[in-house]
């Protein structure tokens, strides 16, 4: 808890096991600066040791040029953008407790190569990550995105042992830029890709998946209609308004910030023929559905801007990835990954699968920079 400043969000959440200095943010102090630390956590089970080494204040010449928060899902966290073993994931975001299981586990997989870190913002000479790593007075940056996040993990539902992203405290009236991707998991793309890979009797777009509650992901009765009919309706009627709700909530917390909603690339080149299980009719359909998702995300931004005075921007990464998706040359998105698992990962198929490689987040950074021009 930060005392003596004018921030409207004095409480900041820091994950354990960073083993490095971690910034709580840049603050305009109007009184005596104080920091109060507590090891009381939301679960309240007292199963884990929570400790700190030191607290320090760094005087700045003024407000940083950019106060940036990276939020959202795996495409923002940098899932897949790591050397084997998850070596480029921050340790507090790739951890399994000694007892194993989900009790003490964080698989948010925030990478040092996340695209919001790799981008060079207008007026800067160095990337956001370089400025942040060197404690530049020009940059206040926080990455709180988490692999697997859905819109409700931003708003109100904890994930991977972390509080909802909007409740971690890093958005306030001083935030200048919010960078996020969200919506792909809400649109059930992981389930759809799995369906396409495992379908053996028919093309996946003619199949179905389990019905789910869009606000909890809990299964409900029955299955969806054929995916080719269900997904357009689901994207437009269920997910688009929830993206608008999310953008509005971010604007409320950070009223002076530009909000960049980053889209997703087309996943497949050459109809996905290098991916076992993807048929010649399924690959093009998956790409077409990716285009549909982009249309609905852009529509959500337009809807939110109609209410919030044009503070949001849709960034389209598809041109930056043209020819370089899975099966492309060069291939900048992981196909099915079965080796080099991170500490907190799924097996046999790694969470890296169908996510940008290190080279892919560079493409994303270009799309982000273009959206800010």
Short mmCIF file of N, CA and C in Angstrom, two decimals, residues 145-233:
data_model
loop_
_atom_site.label_atom_id
_atom_site.label_comp_id
_atom_site.label_asym_id
_atom_site.label_seq_id
_atom_site.Cartn_x
_atom_site.Cartn_y
_atom_site.Cartn_z
N UNK A 145 -0.31 -9.49 -17.78
CA UNK A 145 -1.08 -10.42 -18.62
C UNK A 145 -0.85 -11.85 -18.16
N UNK A 146 -1.79 -12.73 -18.48
CA UNK A 146 -1.70 -14.12 -18.01
C UNK A 146 -2.22 -15.07 -19.07
N UNK A 147 -1.43 -16.08 -19.37
CA UNK A 147 -1.80 -17.08 -20.37
C UNK A 147 -3.12 -17.75 -19.99
N UNK A 148 -4.02 -17.82 -20.94
CA UNK A 148 -5.32 -18.43 -20.70
C UNK A 148 -6.41 -17.48 -20.25
N UNK A 149 -6.09 -16.20 -20.10
CA UNK A 149 -7.07 -15.25 -19.56
C UNK A 149 -8.26 -15.07 -20.50
N UNK A 150 -9.42 -14.96 -19.87
CA UNK A 150 -10.64 -14.55 -20.55
C UNK A 150 -11.05 -13.19 -20.00
N UNK A 151 -12.07 -12.60 -20.58
CA UNK A 151 -12.42 -11.24 -20.18
C UNK A 151 -12.69 -11.15 -18.68
N UNK A 152 -13.29 -12.21 -18.11
CA UNK A 152 -13.63 -12.14 -16.69
C UNK A 152 -12.41 -12.25 -15.79
N UNK A 153 -11.28 -12.74 -16.31
CA UNK A 153 -10.04 -12.74 -15.52
C UNK A 153 -9.43 -11.35 -15.45
N UNK A 154 -9.80 -10.48 -16.35
CA UNK A 154 -9.43 -9.08 -16.24
C UNK A 154 -10.33 -8.38 -15.23
N UNK A 155 -11.60 -8.73 -15.24
CA UNK A 155 -12.58 -7.97 -14.47
C UNK A 155 -12.78 -8.45 -13.04
N UNK A 156 -13.00 -9.75 -12.83
CA UNK A 156 -13.46 -10.15 -11.50
C UNK A 156 -13.10 -11.55 -11.05
N UNK A 157 -12.44 -12.35 -11.87
CA UNK A 157 -12.17 -13.74 -11.51
C UNK A 157 -10.68 -14.00 -11.42
N UNK A 158 -10.17 -14.46 -10.26
CA UNK A 158 -8.74 -14.78 -10.15
C UNK A 158 -8.33 -15.87 -11.13
N UNK A 159 -7.03 -15.93 -11.38
CA UNK A 159 -6.50 -16.92 -12.32
C UNK A 159 -5.07 -17.25 -11.94
N UNK A 160 -4.73 -18.53 -11.95
CA UNK A 160 -3.35 -18.98 -11.72
C UNK A 160 -2.78 -18.42 -10.42
N UNK A 161 -3.63 -18.29 -9.40
CA UNK A 161 -3.17 -17.77 -8.13
C UNK A 161 -3.00 -16.27 -8.09
N UNK A 162 -3.43 -15.57 -9.14
CA UNK A 162 -3.31 -14.11 -9.20
C UNK A 162 -4.69 -13.47 -9.19
N UNK A 163 -4.75 -12.27 -8.61
CA UNK A 163 -6.01 -11.54 -8.58
C UNK A 163 -6.44 -11.14 -10.00
N UNK A 164 -7.73 -10.84 -10.18
CA UNK A 164 -8.15 -10.29 -11.48
C UNK A 164 -7.25 -9.12 -11.86
N UNK A 165 -6.92 -9.03 -13.12
CA UNK A 165 -5.89 -8.07 -13.53
C UNK A 165 -6.25 -6.63 -13.19
N UNK A 166 -7.50 -6.28 -13.33
CA UNK A 166 -7.91 -4.91 -13.07
C UNK A 166 -7.83 -4.57 -11.58
N UNK A 167 -7.77 -5.62 -10.73
CA UNK A 167 -7.70 -5.42 -9.28
C UNK A 167 -6.28 -5.54 -8.72
N UNK A 168 -5.30 -5.65 -9.59
CA UNK A 168 -3.92 -5.72 -9.12
C UNK A 168 -3.32 -4.34 -8.85
N UNK A 169 -4.05 -3.28 -9.22
CA UNK A 169 -3.70 -1.95 -8.75
C UNK A 169 -2.89 -1.08 -9.69
N UNK A 170 -2.55 -1.56 -10.87
CA UNK A 170 -1.60 -0.81 -11.70
C UNK A 170 -2.24 0.19 -12.65
N UNK A 171 -3.55 0.24 -12.69
CA UNK A 171 -4.25 1.24 -13.49
C UNK A 171 -4.71 2.38 -12.59
N UNK A 172 -4.40 3.60 -12.99
CA UNK A 172 -4.93 4.76 -12.26
C UNK A 172 -4.98 5.96 -13.20
N UNK A 173 -5.20 7.13 -12.63
CA UNK A 173 -5.38 8.32 -13.46
C UNK A 173 -4.09 8.75 -14.15
N UNK A 174 -2.96 8.18 -13.76
CA UNK A 174 -1.68 8.54 -14.38
C UNK A 174 -1.30 7.61 -15.54
N UNK A 175 -2.02 6.51 -15.71
CA UNK A 175 -1.71 5.57 -16.79
C UNK A 175 -1.92 6.25 -18.14
N UNK A 176 -0.93 6.12 -19.02
CA UNK A 176 -1.03 6.73 -20.34
C UNK A 176 -1.36 5.74 -21.44
N UNK A 177 -1.06 4.45 -21.22
CA UNK A 177 -1.23 3.46 -22.29
C UNK A 177 -1.53 2.09 -21.69
N UNK A 178 -2.57 1.45 -22.19
CA UNK A 178 -2.90 0.07 -21.84
C UNK A 178 -2.78 -0.77 -23.10
N UNK A 179 -1.98 -1.82 -23.04
CA UNK A 179 -1.77 -2.71 -24.18
C UNK A 179 -2.31 -4.09 -23.82
N UNK A 180 -3.27 -4.59 -24.59
CA UNK A 180 -3.83 -5.89 -24.23
C UNK A 180 -4.33 -6.64 -25.45
N UNK A 181 -4.34 -7.94 -25.31
CA UNK A 181 -5.09 -8.83 -26.22
C UNK A 181 -6.03 -9.64 -25.34
N UNK A 182 -7.26 -9.74 -25.75
CA UNK A 182 -8.25 -10.52 -25.01
C UNK A 182 -9.39 -10.86 -25.97
N UNK A 183 -9.97 -12.01 -25.77
CA UNK A 183 -11.10 -12.41 -26.59
C UNK A 183 -10.92 -13.75 -27.27
N UNK A 184 -9.68 -14.14 -27.55
CA UNK A 184 -9.45 -15.41 -28.23
C UNK A 184 -9.92 -16.60 -27.41
N UNK A 185 -9.61 -16.59 -26.12
CA UNK A 185 -10.07 -17.69 -25.25
C UNK A 185 -11.58 -17.63 -25.05
N UNK A 186 -12.12 -16.42 -24.93
CA UNK A 186 -13.58 -16.27 -24.80
C UNK A 186 -14.29 -16.85 -26.02
N UNK A 187 -13.67 -16.72 -27.18
CA UNK A 187 -14.28 -17.22 -28.41
C UNK A 187 -14.07 -18.72 -28.60
N UNK A 188 -13.42 -19.36 -27.61
CA UNK A 188 -13.23 -20.82 -27.59
C UNK A 188 -12.29 -21.31 -28.67
N UNK A 189 -11.32 -20.47 -29.05
CA UNK A 189 -10.45 -20.88 -30.14
C UNK A 189 -9.59 -22.08 -29.79
N UNK A 190 -9.16 -22.21 -28.54
CA UNK A 190 -8.36 -23.39 -28.16
C UNK A 190 -9.18 -24.67 -28.33
N UNK A 191 -10.43 -24.63 -27.90
CA UNK A 191 -11.30 -25.81 -28.05
C UNK A 191 -11.54 -26.12 -29.53
N UNK A 192 -11.69 -25.08 -30.32
CA UNK A 192 -11.95 -25.28 -31.75
C UNK A 192 -10.74 -25.87 -32.45
N UNK A 193 -9.54 -25.37 -32.13
CA UNK A 193 -8.33 -25.92 -32.74
C UNK A 193 -8.16 -27.38 -32.35
N UNK A 194 -8.40 -27.68 -31.07
CA UNK A 194 -8.31 -29.08 -30.63
C UNK A 194 -9.30 -29.95 -31.39
N UNK A 195 -10.50 -29.43 -31.59
CA UNK A 195 -11.51 -30.17 -32.34
C UNK A 195 -11.04 -30.44 -33.76
N UNK A 196 -10.41 -29.45 -34.37
CA UNK A 196 -9.96 -29.62 -35.75
C UNK A 196 -8.84 -30.65 -35.84
N UNK A 197 -7.96 -30.68 -34.85
CA UNK A 197 -6.84 -31.61 -34.89
C UNK A 197 -7.29 -33.04 -34.63
N UNK A 198 -8.30 -33.21 -33.79
CA UNK A 198 -8.70 -34.56 -33.37
C UNK A 198 -9.87 -35.13 -34.15
N UNK A 199 -10.56 -34.31 -34.94
CA UNK A 199 -11.69 -34.83 -35.72
C UNK A 199 -11.20 -35.82 -36.77
N UNK A 200 -11.87 -36.96 -36.86
CA UNK A 200 -11.44 -37.99 -37.82
C UNK A 200 -12.54 -38.37 -38.81
N UNK A 201 -13.78 -38.11 -38.46
CA UNK A 201 -14.89 -38.56 -39.32
C UNK A 201 -15.44 -37.44 -40.20
N UNK A 202 -15.17 -36.19 -39.86
CA UNK A 202 -15.72 -35.08 -40.63
C UNK A 202 -14.86 -33.85 -40.38
N UNK A 203 -14.99 -32.83 -41.21
CA UNK A 203 -14.26 -31.59 -40.97
C UNK A 203 -14.79 -30.94 -39.70
N UNK A 204 -13.90 -30.26 -38.98
CA UNK A 204 -14.26 -29.78 -37.65
C UNK A 204 -15.36 -28.73 -37.68
N UNK A 205 -15.44 -27.95 -38.74
CA UNK A 205 -16.46 -26.91 -38.78
C UNK A 205 -17.87 -27.47 -38.81
N UNK A 206 -17.99 -28.75 -39.13
CA UNK A 206 -19.30 -29.40 -39.07
C UNK A 206 -19.57 -30.03 -37.71
N UNK A 207 -18.55 -30.04 -36.85
CA UNK A 207 -18.70 -30.61 -35.52
C UNK A 207 -19.13 -29.59 -34.50
N UNK A 208 -19.09 -29.97 -33.22
CA UNK A 208 -19.54 -29.10 -32.14
C UNK A 208 -18.62 -29.25 -30.94
N UNK A 209 -18.75 -28.34 -29.99
CA UNK A 209 -18.05 -28.41 -28.72
C UNK A 209 -19.07 -28.21 -27.61
N UNK A 210 -18.67 -28.41 -26.37
CA UNK A 210 -19.60 -28.27 -25.25
C UNK A 210 -20.05 -26.83 -25.10
N UNK A 211 -21.31 -26.64 -24.79
CA UNK A 211 -21.81 -25.31 -24.44
C UNK A 211 -21.18 -24.86 -23.13
N UNK A 212 -20.86 -23.56 -23.05
CA UNK A 212 -20.26 -23.01 -21.84
C UNK A 212 -20.86 -21.65 -21.52
N UNK A 213 -20.84 -21.32 -20.24
CA UNK A 213 -21.26 -20.00 -19.78
C UNK A 213 -20.16 -19.00 -20.14
N UNK A 214 -20.45 -17.94 -20.87
CA UNK A 214 -19.40 -17.01 -21.29
C UNK A 214 -18.80 -16.20 -20.15
N UNK A 215 -19.44 -16.20 -18.98
CA UNK A 215 -18.92 -15.42 -17.85
C UNK A 215 -18.21 -16.26 -16.81
N UNK A 216 -18.21 -17.58 -16.98
CA UNK A 216 -17.54 -18.44 -16.01
C UNK A 216 -16.76 -19.58 -16.66
N UNK A 217 -17.07 -19.89 -17.90
CA UNK A 217 -16.52 -21.03 -18.64
C UNK A 217 -17.04 -22.36 -18.10
N UNK A 218 -18.02 -22.33 -17.21
CA UNK A 218 -18.63 -23.57 -16.74
C UNK A 218 -19.44 -24.20 -17.87
N UNK A 219 -19.37 -25.53 -17.95
CA UNK A 219 -20.16 -26.22 -18.96
C UNK A 219 -21.64 -26.12 -18.63
N UNK A 220 -22.44 -25.93 -19.66
CA UNK A 220 -23.89 -25.94 -19.52
C UNK A 220 -24.43 -27.12 -20.32
N UNK A 221 -25.72 -27.23 -20.39
CA UNK A 221 -26.32 -28.42 -21.01
C UNK A 221 -26.03 -28.48 -22.51
N UNK A 222 -25.72 -29.68 -22.96
CA UNK A 222 -25.65 -29.93 -24.39
C UNK A 222 -24.41 -29.41 -25.08
N UNK A 223 -24.43 -29.51 -26.40
CA UNK A 223 -23.34 -29.05 -27.25
C UNK A 223 -23.81 -27.92 -28.15
N UNK A 224 -22.84 -27.23 -28.72
CA UNK A 224 -23.15 -26.15 -29.64
C UNK A 224 -23.71 -26.71 -30.95
N UNK A 225 -24.35 -25.87 -31.74
CA UNK A 225 -24.63 -26.26 -33.13
C UNK A 225 -23.31 -26.44 -33.88
N UNK A 226 -23.38 -26.78 -35.15
CA UNK A 226 -22.18 -26.89 -35.96
C UNK A 226 -21.34 -25.63 -35.82
N UNK A 227 -20.04 -25.79 -35.63
CA UNK A 227 -19.16 -24.66 -35.35
C UNK A 227 -19.24 -23.58 -36.42
N UNK A 228 -19.41 -23.97 -37.67
CA UNK A 228 -19.47 -22.98 -38.74
C UNK A 228 -20.68 -22.06 -38.59
N UNK A 229 -21.73 -22.54 -37.93
CA UNK A 229 -22.92 -21.73 -37.67
C UNK A 229 -22.86 -21.05 -36.31
N UNK A 230 -22.27 -21.75 -35.35
CA UNK A 230 -22.27 -21.25 -33.96
C UNK A 230 -21.29 -20.12 -33.73
N UNK A 231 -20.06 -20.24 -34.24
CA UNK A 231 -19.02 -19.28 -33.89
C UNK A 231 -19.35 -17.85 -34.31
N UNK A 232 -19.87 -17.60 -35.52
CA UNK A 232 -20.21 -16.21 -35.86
C UNK A 232 -21.21 -15.58 -34.90
N UNK A 233 -22.22 -16.35 -34.50
CA UNK A 233 -23.21 -15.83 -33.56
C UNK A 233 -22.61 -15.63 -32.17
#
